[in-house]
Short mmCIF file of C-alpha atoms and ligand atoms in Angstrom, two decimals:
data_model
loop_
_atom_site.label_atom_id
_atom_site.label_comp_id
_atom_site.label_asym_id
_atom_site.label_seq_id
_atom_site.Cartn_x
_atom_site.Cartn_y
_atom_site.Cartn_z
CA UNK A 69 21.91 -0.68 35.80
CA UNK A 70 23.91 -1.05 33.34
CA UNK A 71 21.45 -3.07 31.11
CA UNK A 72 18.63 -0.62 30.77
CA UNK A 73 21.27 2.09 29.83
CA UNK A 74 19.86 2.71 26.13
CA UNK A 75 22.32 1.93 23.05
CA UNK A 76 21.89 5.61 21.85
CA UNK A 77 23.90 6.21 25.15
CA UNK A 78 26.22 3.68 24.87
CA UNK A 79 24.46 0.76 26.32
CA UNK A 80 24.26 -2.32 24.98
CA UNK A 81 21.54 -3.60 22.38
CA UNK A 82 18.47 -5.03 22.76
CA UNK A 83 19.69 -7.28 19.61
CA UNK A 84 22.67 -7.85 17.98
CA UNK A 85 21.75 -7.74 14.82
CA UNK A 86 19.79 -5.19 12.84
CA UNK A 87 15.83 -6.52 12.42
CA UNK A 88 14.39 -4.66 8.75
CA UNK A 89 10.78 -3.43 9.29
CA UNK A 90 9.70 -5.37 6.61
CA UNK A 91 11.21 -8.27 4.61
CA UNK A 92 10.09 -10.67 1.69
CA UNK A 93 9.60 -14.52 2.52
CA UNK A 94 10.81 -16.52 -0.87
CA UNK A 95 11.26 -20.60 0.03
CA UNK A 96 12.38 -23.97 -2.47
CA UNK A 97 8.90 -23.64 -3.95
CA UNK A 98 9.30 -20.05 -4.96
CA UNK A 99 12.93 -20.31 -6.32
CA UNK A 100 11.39 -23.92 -8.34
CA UNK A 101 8.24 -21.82 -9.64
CA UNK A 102 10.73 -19.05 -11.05
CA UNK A 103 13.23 -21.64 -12.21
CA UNK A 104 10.18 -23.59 -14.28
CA UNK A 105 9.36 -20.31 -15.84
CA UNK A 106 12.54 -19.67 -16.97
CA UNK A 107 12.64 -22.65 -19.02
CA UNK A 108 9.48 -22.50 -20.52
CA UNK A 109 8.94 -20.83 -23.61
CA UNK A 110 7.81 -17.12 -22.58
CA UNK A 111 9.54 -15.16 -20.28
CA UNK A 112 7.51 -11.97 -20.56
CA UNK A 113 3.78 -12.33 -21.05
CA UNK A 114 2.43 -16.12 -21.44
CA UNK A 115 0.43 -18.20 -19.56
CA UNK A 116 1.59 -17.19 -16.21
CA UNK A 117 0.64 -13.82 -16.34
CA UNK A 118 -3.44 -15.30 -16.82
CA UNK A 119 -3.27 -17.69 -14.00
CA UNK A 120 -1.60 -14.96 -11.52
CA UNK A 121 -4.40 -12.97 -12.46
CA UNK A 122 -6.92 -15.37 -12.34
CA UNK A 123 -5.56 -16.25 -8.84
CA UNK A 124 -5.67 -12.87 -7.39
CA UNK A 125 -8.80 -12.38 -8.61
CA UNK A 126 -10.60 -15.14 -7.27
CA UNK A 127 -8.77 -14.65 -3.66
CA UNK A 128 -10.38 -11.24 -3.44
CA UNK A 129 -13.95 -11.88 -5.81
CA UNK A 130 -13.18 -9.68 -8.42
CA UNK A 131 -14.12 -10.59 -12.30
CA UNK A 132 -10.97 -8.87 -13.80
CA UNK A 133 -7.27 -8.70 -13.11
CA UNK A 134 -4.25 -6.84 -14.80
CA UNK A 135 -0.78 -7.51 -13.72
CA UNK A 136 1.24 -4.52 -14.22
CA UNK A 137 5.19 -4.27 -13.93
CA UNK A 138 4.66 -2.24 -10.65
CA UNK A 139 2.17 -0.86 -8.31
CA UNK A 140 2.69 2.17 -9.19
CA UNK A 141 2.40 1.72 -13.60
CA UNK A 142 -0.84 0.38 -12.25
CA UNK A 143 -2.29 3.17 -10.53
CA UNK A 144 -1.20 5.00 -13.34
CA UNK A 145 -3.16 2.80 -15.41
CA UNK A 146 -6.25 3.18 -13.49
CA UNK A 147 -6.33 7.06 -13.95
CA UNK A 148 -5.86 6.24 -17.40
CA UNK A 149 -8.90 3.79 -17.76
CA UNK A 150 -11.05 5.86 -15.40
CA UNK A 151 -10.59 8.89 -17.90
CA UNK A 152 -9.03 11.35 -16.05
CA UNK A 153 -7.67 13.86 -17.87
CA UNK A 154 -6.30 17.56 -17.41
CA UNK A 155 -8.18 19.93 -15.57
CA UNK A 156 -9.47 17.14 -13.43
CA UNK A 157 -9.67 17.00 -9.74
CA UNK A 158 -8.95 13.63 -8.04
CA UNK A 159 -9.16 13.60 -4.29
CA UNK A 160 -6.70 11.44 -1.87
CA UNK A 161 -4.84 11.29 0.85
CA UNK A 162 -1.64 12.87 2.30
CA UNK A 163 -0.37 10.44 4.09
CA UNK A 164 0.72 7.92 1.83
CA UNK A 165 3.46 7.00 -0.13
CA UNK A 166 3.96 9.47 -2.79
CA UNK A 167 2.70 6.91 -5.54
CA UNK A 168 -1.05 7.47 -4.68
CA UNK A 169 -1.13 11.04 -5.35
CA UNK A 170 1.88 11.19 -8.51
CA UNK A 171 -0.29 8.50 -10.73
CA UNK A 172 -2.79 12.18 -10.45
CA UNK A 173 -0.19 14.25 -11.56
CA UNK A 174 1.12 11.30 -14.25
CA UNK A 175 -1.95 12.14 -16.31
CA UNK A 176 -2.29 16.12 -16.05
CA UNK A 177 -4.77 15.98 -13.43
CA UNK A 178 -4.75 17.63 -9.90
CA UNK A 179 -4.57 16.60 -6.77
CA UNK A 180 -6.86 17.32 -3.80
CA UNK A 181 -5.92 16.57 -0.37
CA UNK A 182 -8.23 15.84 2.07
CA UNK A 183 -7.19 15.03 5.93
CA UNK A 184 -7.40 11.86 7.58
CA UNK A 185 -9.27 10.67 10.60
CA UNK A 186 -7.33 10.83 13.37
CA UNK A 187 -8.55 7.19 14.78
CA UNK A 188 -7.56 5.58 12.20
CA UNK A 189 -5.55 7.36 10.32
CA UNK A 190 -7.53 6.91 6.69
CA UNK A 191 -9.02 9.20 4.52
CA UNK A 192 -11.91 10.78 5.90
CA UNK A 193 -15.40 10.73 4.16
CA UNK A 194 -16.14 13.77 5.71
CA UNK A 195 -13.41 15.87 4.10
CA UNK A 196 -13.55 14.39 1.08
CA UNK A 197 -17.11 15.84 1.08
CA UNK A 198 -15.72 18.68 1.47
CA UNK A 199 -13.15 19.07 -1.23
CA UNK A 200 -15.80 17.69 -3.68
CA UNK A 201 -16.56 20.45 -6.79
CA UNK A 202 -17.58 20.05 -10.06
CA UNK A 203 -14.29 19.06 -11.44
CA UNK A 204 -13.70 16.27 -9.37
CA UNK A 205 -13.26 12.74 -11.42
CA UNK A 206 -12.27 10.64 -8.63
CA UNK A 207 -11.48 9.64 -5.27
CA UNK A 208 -8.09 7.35 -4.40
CA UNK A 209 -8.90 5.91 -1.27
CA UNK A 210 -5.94 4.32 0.50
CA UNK A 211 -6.30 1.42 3.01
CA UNK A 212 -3.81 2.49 5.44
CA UNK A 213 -1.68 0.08 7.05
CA UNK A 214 -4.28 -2.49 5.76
CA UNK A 215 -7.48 -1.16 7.67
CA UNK A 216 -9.79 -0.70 4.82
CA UNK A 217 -11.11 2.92 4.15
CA UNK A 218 -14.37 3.95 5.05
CA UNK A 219 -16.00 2.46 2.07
CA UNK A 220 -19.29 2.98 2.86
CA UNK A 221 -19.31 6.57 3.33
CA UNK A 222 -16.86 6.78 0.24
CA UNK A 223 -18.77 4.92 -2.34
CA UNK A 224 -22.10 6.98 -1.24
CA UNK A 225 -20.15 10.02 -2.11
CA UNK A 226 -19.33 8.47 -5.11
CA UNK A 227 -22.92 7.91 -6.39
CA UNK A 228 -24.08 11.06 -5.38
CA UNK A 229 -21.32 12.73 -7.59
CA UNK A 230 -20.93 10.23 -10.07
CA UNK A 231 -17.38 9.92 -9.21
CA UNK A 232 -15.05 7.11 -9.45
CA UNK A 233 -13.77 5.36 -6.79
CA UNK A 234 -10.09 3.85 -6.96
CA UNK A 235 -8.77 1.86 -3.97
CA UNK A 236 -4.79 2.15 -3.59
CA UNK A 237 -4.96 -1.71 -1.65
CA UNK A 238 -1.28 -1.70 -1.44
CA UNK A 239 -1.42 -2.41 2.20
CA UNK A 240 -4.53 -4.69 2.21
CA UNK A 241 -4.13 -7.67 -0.07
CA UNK A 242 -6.64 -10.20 2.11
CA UNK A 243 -8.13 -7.40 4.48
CA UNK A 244 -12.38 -7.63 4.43
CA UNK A 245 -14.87 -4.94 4.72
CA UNK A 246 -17.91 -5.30 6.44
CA UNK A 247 -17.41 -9.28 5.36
CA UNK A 248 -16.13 -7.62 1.60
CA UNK A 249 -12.97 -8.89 0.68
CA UNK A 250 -10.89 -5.88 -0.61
CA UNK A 251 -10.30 -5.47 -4.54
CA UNK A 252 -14.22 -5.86 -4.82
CA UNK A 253 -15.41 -2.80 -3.51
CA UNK A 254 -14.40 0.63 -5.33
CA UNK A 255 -14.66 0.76 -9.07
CA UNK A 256 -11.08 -0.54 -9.20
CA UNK A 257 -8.25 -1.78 -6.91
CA UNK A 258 -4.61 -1.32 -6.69
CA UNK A 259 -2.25 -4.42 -5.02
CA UNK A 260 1.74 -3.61 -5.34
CA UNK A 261 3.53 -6.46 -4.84
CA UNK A 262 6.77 -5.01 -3.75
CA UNK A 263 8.82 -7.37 -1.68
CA UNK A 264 7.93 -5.31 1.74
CA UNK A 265 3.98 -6.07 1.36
CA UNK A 266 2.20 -9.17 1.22
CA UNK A 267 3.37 -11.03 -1.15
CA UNK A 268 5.81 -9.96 -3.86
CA UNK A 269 7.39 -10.47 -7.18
CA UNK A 270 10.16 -8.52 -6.83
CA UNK A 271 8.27 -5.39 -8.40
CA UNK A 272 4.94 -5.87 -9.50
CA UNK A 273 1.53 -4.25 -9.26
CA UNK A 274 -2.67 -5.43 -10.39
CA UNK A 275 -5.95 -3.79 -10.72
CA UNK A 276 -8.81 -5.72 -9.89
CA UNK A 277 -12.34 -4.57 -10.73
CA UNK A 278 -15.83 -6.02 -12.15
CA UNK A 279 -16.21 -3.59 -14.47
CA UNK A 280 -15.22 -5.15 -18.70
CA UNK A 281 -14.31 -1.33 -19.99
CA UNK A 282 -12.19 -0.60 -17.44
CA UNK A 283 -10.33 -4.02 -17.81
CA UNK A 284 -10.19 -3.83 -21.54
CA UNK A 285 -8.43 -0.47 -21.59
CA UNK A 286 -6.24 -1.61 -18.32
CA UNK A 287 -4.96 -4.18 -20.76
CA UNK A 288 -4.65 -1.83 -23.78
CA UNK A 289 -2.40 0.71 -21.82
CA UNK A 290 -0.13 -1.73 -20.40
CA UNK A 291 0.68 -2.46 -23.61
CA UNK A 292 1.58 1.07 -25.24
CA UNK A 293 -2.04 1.47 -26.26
CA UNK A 294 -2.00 -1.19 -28.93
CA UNK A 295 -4.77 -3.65 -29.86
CA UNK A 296 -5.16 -6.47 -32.10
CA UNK A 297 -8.78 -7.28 -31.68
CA UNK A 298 -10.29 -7.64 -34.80
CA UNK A 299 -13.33 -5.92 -33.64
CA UNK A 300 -11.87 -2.94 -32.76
CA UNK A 301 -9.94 -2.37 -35.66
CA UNK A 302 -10.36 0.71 -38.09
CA UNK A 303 -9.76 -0.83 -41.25
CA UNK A 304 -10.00 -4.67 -42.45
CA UNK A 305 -7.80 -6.84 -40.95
CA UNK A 306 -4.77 -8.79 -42.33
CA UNK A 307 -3.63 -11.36 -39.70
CA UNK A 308 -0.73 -9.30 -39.27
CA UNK A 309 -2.40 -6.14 -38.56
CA UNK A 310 -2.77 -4.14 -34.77
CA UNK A 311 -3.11 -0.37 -34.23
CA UNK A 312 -2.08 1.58 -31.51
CA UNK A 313 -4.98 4.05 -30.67
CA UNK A 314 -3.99 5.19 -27.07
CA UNK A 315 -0.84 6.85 -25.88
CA UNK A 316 -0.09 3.70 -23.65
CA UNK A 317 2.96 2.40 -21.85
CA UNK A 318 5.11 -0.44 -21.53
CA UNK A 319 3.71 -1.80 -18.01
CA UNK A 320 3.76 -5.48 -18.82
CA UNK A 321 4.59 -7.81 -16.02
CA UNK A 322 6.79 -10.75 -17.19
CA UNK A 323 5.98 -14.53 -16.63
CA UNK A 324 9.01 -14.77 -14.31
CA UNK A 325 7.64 -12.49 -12.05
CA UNK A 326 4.40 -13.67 -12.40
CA UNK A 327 5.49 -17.48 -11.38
CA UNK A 328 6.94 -15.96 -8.49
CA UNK A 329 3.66 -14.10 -8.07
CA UNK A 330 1.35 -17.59 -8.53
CA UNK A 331 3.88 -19.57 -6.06
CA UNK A 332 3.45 -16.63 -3.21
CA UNK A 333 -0.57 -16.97 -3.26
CA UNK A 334 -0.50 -20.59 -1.97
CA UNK A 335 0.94 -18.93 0.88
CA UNK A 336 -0.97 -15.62 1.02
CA UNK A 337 -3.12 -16.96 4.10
CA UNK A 338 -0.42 -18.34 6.25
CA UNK A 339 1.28 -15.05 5.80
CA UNK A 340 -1.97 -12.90 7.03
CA UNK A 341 -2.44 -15.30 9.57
CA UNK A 342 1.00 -14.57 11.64
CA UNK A 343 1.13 -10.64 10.65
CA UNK A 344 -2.41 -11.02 12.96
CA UNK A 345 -1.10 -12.63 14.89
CA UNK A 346 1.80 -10.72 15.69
CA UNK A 347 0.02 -7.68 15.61
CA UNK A 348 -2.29 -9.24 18.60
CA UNK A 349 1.13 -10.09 20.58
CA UNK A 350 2.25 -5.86 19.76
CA UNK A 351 -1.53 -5.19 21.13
CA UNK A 352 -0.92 -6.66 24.00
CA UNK A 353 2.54 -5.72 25.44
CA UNK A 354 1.61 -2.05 24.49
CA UNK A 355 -1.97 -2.14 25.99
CA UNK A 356 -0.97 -0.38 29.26
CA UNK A 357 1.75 1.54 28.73
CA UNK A 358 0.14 5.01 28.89
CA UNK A 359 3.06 7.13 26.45
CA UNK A 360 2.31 4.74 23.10
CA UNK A 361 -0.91 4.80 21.52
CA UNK A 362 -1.85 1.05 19.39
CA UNK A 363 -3.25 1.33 16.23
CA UNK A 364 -7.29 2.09 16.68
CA UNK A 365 -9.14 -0.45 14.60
CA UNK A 366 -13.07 -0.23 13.27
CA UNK A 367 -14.89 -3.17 14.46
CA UNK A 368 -16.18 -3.64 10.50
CA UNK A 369 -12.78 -3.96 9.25
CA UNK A 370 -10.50 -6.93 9.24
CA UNK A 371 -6.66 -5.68 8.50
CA UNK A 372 -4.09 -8.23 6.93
CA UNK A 373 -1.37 -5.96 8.78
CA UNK A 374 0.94 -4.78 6.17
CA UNK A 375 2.14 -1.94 8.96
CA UNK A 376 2.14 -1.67 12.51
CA UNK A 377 2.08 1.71 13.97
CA UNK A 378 2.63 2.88 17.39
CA UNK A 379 2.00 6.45 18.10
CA UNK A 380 4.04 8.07 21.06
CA UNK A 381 1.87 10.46 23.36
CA UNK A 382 4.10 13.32 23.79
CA UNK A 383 2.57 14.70 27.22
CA UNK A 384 3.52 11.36 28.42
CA UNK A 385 7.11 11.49 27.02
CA UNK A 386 10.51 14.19 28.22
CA UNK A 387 11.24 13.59 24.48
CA UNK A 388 10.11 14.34 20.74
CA UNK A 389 9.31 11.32 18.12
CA UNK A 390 12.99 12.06 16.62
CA UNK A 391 14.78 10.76 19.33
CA UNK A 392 13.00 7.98 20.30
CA UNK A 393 13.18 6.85 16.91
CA UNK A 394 16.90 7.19 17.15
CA UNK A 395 16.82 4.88 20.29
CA UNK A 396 15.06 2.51 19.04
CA UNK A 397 17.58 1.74 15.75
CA UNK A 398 20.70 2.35 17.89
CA UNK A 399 19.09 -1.41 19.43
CA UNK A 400 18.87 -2.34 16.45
CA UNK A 401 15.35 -2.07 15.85
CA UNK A 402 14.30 -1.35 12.01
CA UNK A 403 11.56 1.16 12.57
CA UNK A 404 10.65 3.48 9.99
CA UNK A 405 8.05 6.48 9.72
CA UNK A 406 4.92 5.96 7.43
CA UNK A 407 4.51 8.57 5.81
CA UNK A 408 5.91 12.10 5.42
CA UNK A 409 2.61 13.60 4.08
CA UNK A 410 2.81 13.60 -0.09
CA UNK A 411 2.32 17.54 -0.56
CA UNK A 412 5.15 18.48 2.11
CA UNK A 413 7.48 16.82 -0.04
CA UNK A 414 10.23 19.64 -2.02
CA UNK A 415 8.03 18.42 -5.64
CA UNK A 416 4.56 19.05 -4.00
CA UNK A 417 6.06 22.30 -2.58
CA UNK A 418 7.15 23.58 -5.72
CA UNK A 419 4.35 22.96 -7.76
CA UNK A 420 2.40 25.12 -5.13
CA UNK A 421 0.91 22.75 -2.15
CA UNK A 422 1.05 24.62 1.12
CA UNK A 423 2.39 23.19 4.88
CA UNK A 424 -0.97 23.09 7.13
CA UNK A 425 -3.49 22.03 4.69
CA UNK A 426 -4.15 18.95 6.13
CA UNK A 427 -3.61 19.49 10.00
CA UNK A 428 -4.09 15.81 11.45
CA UNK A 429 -2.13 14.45 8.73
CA UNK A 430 1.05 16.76 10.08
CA UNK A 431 0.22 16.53 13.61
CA UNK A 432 0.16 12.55 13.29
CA UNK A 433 3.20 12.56 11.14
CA UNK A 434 5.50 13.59 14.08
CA UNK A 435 3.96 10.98 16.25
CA UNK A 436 4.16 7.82 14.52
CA UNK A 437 6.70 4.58 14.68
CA UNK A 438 6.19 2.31 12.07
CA UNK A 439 7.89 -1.41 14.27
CA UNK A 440 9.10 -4.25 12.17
CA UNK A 441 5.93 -6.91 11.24
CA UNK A 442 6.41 -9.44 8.30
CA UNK A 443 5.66 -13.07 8.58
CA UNK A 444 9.14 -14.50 8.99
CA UNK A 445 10.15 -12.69 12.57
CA UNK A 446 10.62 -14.82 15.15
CA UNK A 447 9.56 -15.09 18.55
CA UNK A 448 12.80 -14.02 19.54
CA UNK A 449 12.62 -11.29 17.15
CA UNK A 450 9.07 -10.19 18.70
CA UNK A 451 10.19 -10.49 22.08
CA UNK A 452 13.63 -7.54 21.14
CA UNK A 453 10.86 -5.39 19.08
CA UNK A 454 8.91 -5.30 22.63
CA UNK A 455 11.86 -5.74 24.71
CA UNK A 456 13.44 -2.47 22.86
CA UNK A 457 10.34 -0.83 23.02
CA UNK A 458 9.50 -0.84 26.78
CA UNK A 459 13.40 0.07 27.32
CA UNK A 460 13.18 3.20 25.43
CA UNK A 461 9.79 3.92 26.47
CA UNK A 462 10.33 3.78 29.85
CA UNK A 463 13.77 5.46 29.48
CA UNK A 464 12.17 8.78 28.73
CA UNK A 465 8.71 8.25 30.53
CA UNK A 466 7.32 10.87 32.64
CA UNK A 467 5.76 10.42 36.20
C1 PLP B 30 3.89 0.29 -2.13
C2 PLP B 30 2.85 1.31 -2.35
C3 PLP B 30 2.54 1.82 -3.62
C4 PLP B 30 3.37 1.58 -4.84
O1 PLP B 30 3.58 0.31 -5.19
P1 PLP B 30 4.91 -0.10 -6.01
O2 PLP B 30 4.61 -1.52 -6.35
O3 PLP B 30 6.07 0.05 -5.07
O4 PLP B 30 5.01 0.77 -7.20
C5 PLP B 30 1.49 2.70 -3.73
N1 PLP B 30 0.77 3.07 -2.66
C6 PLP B 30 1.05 2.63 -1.42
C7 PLP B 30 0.21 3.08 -0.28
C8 PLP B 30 2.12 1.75 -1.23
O5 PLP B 30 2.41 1.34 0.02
#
């Protein structure tokens, strides 16, 4: 049998060639987009910065948009606007990329960890509740693998404690709520646009929100804290006068990336529309197969799919997570692990964050496969994702 002998062993390869987990889909129309900017007359914020914006915006009903030069400036951004400031508590979750819990730490405030649901893997309102205390400014809910938070719950909380609500929407660009697109929930919304999620501009990041303060200080940080609106001047204005009143950064997005940005929206649905789709084709080749559990999804949320996440049942299994993730690159399958929880990382450790403090976070963290899903596999790139699956499954089933 010497087909179903696994690679890790010496066998041959579901595929010969390595398949990334996640991958970036530029065509003609892209490459023309960035090429036009280049010629025009900005290269770093003009036009094309607005109508990226303005396109985002619309897609997911939000009045305001600020491109930022990454997801990550961008979060840090939204601490900034939202006023949170040393001494603060801000409450997220742990398993994450590191991003959502550093923008905390990026403006002196601390971070709170509260445990996930173990259905679906998000933040749960429940613990949140119960890390709330008076020093709590905000909440960063993350919609994990694109499966919107529980926003309900969360923006309750919210009111009650007049806390603000930021959504880290890195892995939902085009998910809905309840029939709410996400980016028009929480009091703001984070989209990165780096080139493994949804769309991309090579690095790249936006806040969405309804709210005009927010979005005027968004804009005012992004560009080191300098404004040249006459109204908001402190003395009389000569045309060539601007002050700098906040400590801000240079986050600015250029027009390049931003073409690249505007091009990838006219394509933002198509791409949704097969990482569903492929998703459903995961779904069902892994529905009876008793040793992986498929992602658990609330009937009130519609996921775009940025990830897709098996989790291995271990009583079914003669092996650990570690090795079957071995297998399953040796044929040449990209998977990857999201995430290792944010506070067991060395940084977190060392500024004083404990293992165990968020037990299903850990527990689900040595149990999870992130498989390859982006919009440009093929079928035959599918069928090796299932096909090395099911060999390396079965390999080290029990009973
Ligand atoms: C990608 C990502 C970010 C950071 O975005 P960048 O654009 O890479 O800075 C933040 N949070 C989550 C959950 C992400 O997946």
């Amino acid at each position: 049998m010497e087909k179903n002998k696994l690679a890790l062993h010496g066998g041959k390869p579901v595929r010969d060639a390595y398949l990334p987990y996640g991958k970036q889909w530029i065509d003609d129309d892209d490459i023309k987009a960035v090429i036009n900017a280049l010629k025009s007359d900005y290269i770093t914020t003009g036009p094309t910065i607005s109508q990226f914006e303005k396109a985002v915006a619309e897609f997911v009903g939000a009045k305001y948009a600020v491109a930022f030069s990454s997801g990550t400036a961008a979060l840090h951004a939204a601490c900034f606007a939202a006023g949170i400031k040393e001494k603060d508590e801000v409450i997220t979750t742990p398993l994450t990329f590191a991003a959502s819990a550093n923008c905390i730490l990026y403006v002196g405030a601390h971070p709170v960890f509260a445990d996930i649901n173990p259905n679906t893997y998000n933040i749960s309102p429940k613990s949140i509740q119960s890390q709330i205390t008076e020093k709590t400014k905000a909440i960063i809910a993350v919609d994990f693998t694109g499966q919107p938070a529980d926003y309900d719950e969360i923006m309750s909380i919210a009111k009650n404690n007049k806390i603000i609500v930021i959504g880290d929407a890195a892995h939902s660009l085009g998910s809905t709520y309840k029939g709410g697109k996400v980016g028009s929930i929480g009091d703001m919304t984070m989209f990165s646009f780096h080139p493994v999620k949804h769309i991309t501009t090579g690095e790249g990041g936006m806040i969405t929100t309804n709210n005009e303060d927010y979005y005027e200080k968004l804009l005012q940080f992004r560009s080191h804290g300098i404004t040249r609106d006459p109204q908001k001047l402190s003395k009389i204005n000569e045309p060539w006068y601007y002050e700098m009143q906040e400590l801000g950064f240079n986050y600015r997005m250029t027009d390049i990336q931003a073409a690249l940005g505007l091009s990838q929206m006219k394509k933002l649905k198509t791409f949704i529309e097969k990482r569903r789709e492929f998703a459903k084709i995961y779904n069902d080749a892994f529905e009876d197969m008793d040793a992986i559990i498929t992602p658990f999804q609330q009937p009130s949320c519609h996921s775009s799919w940025h990830l897709y996440i098996i989790r291995i049942n271990s009583e079914k299994l003669s092996t650990n997570r570690s090795e079957i993730f071995q297998a399953l690159l040796a044929e040449n399958i990209g998977v990857n692990v999201h995430y290792i929880p944010v506070y067991l990382h060395p940084y977190y450790q060392k500024i004083g964050y404990k293992k165990g403090l968020c037990p299903n976070a850990e527990k689900i963290y040595q149990e999870i496969i992130t498989l390859p899903l982006f919009p440009k596999m093929s079928e035959r790139d599918l069928n090796d994702v299932i096909a090395g699956v099911k060999k390396v499954i079965s390999y080290y089933s029990i009973d």
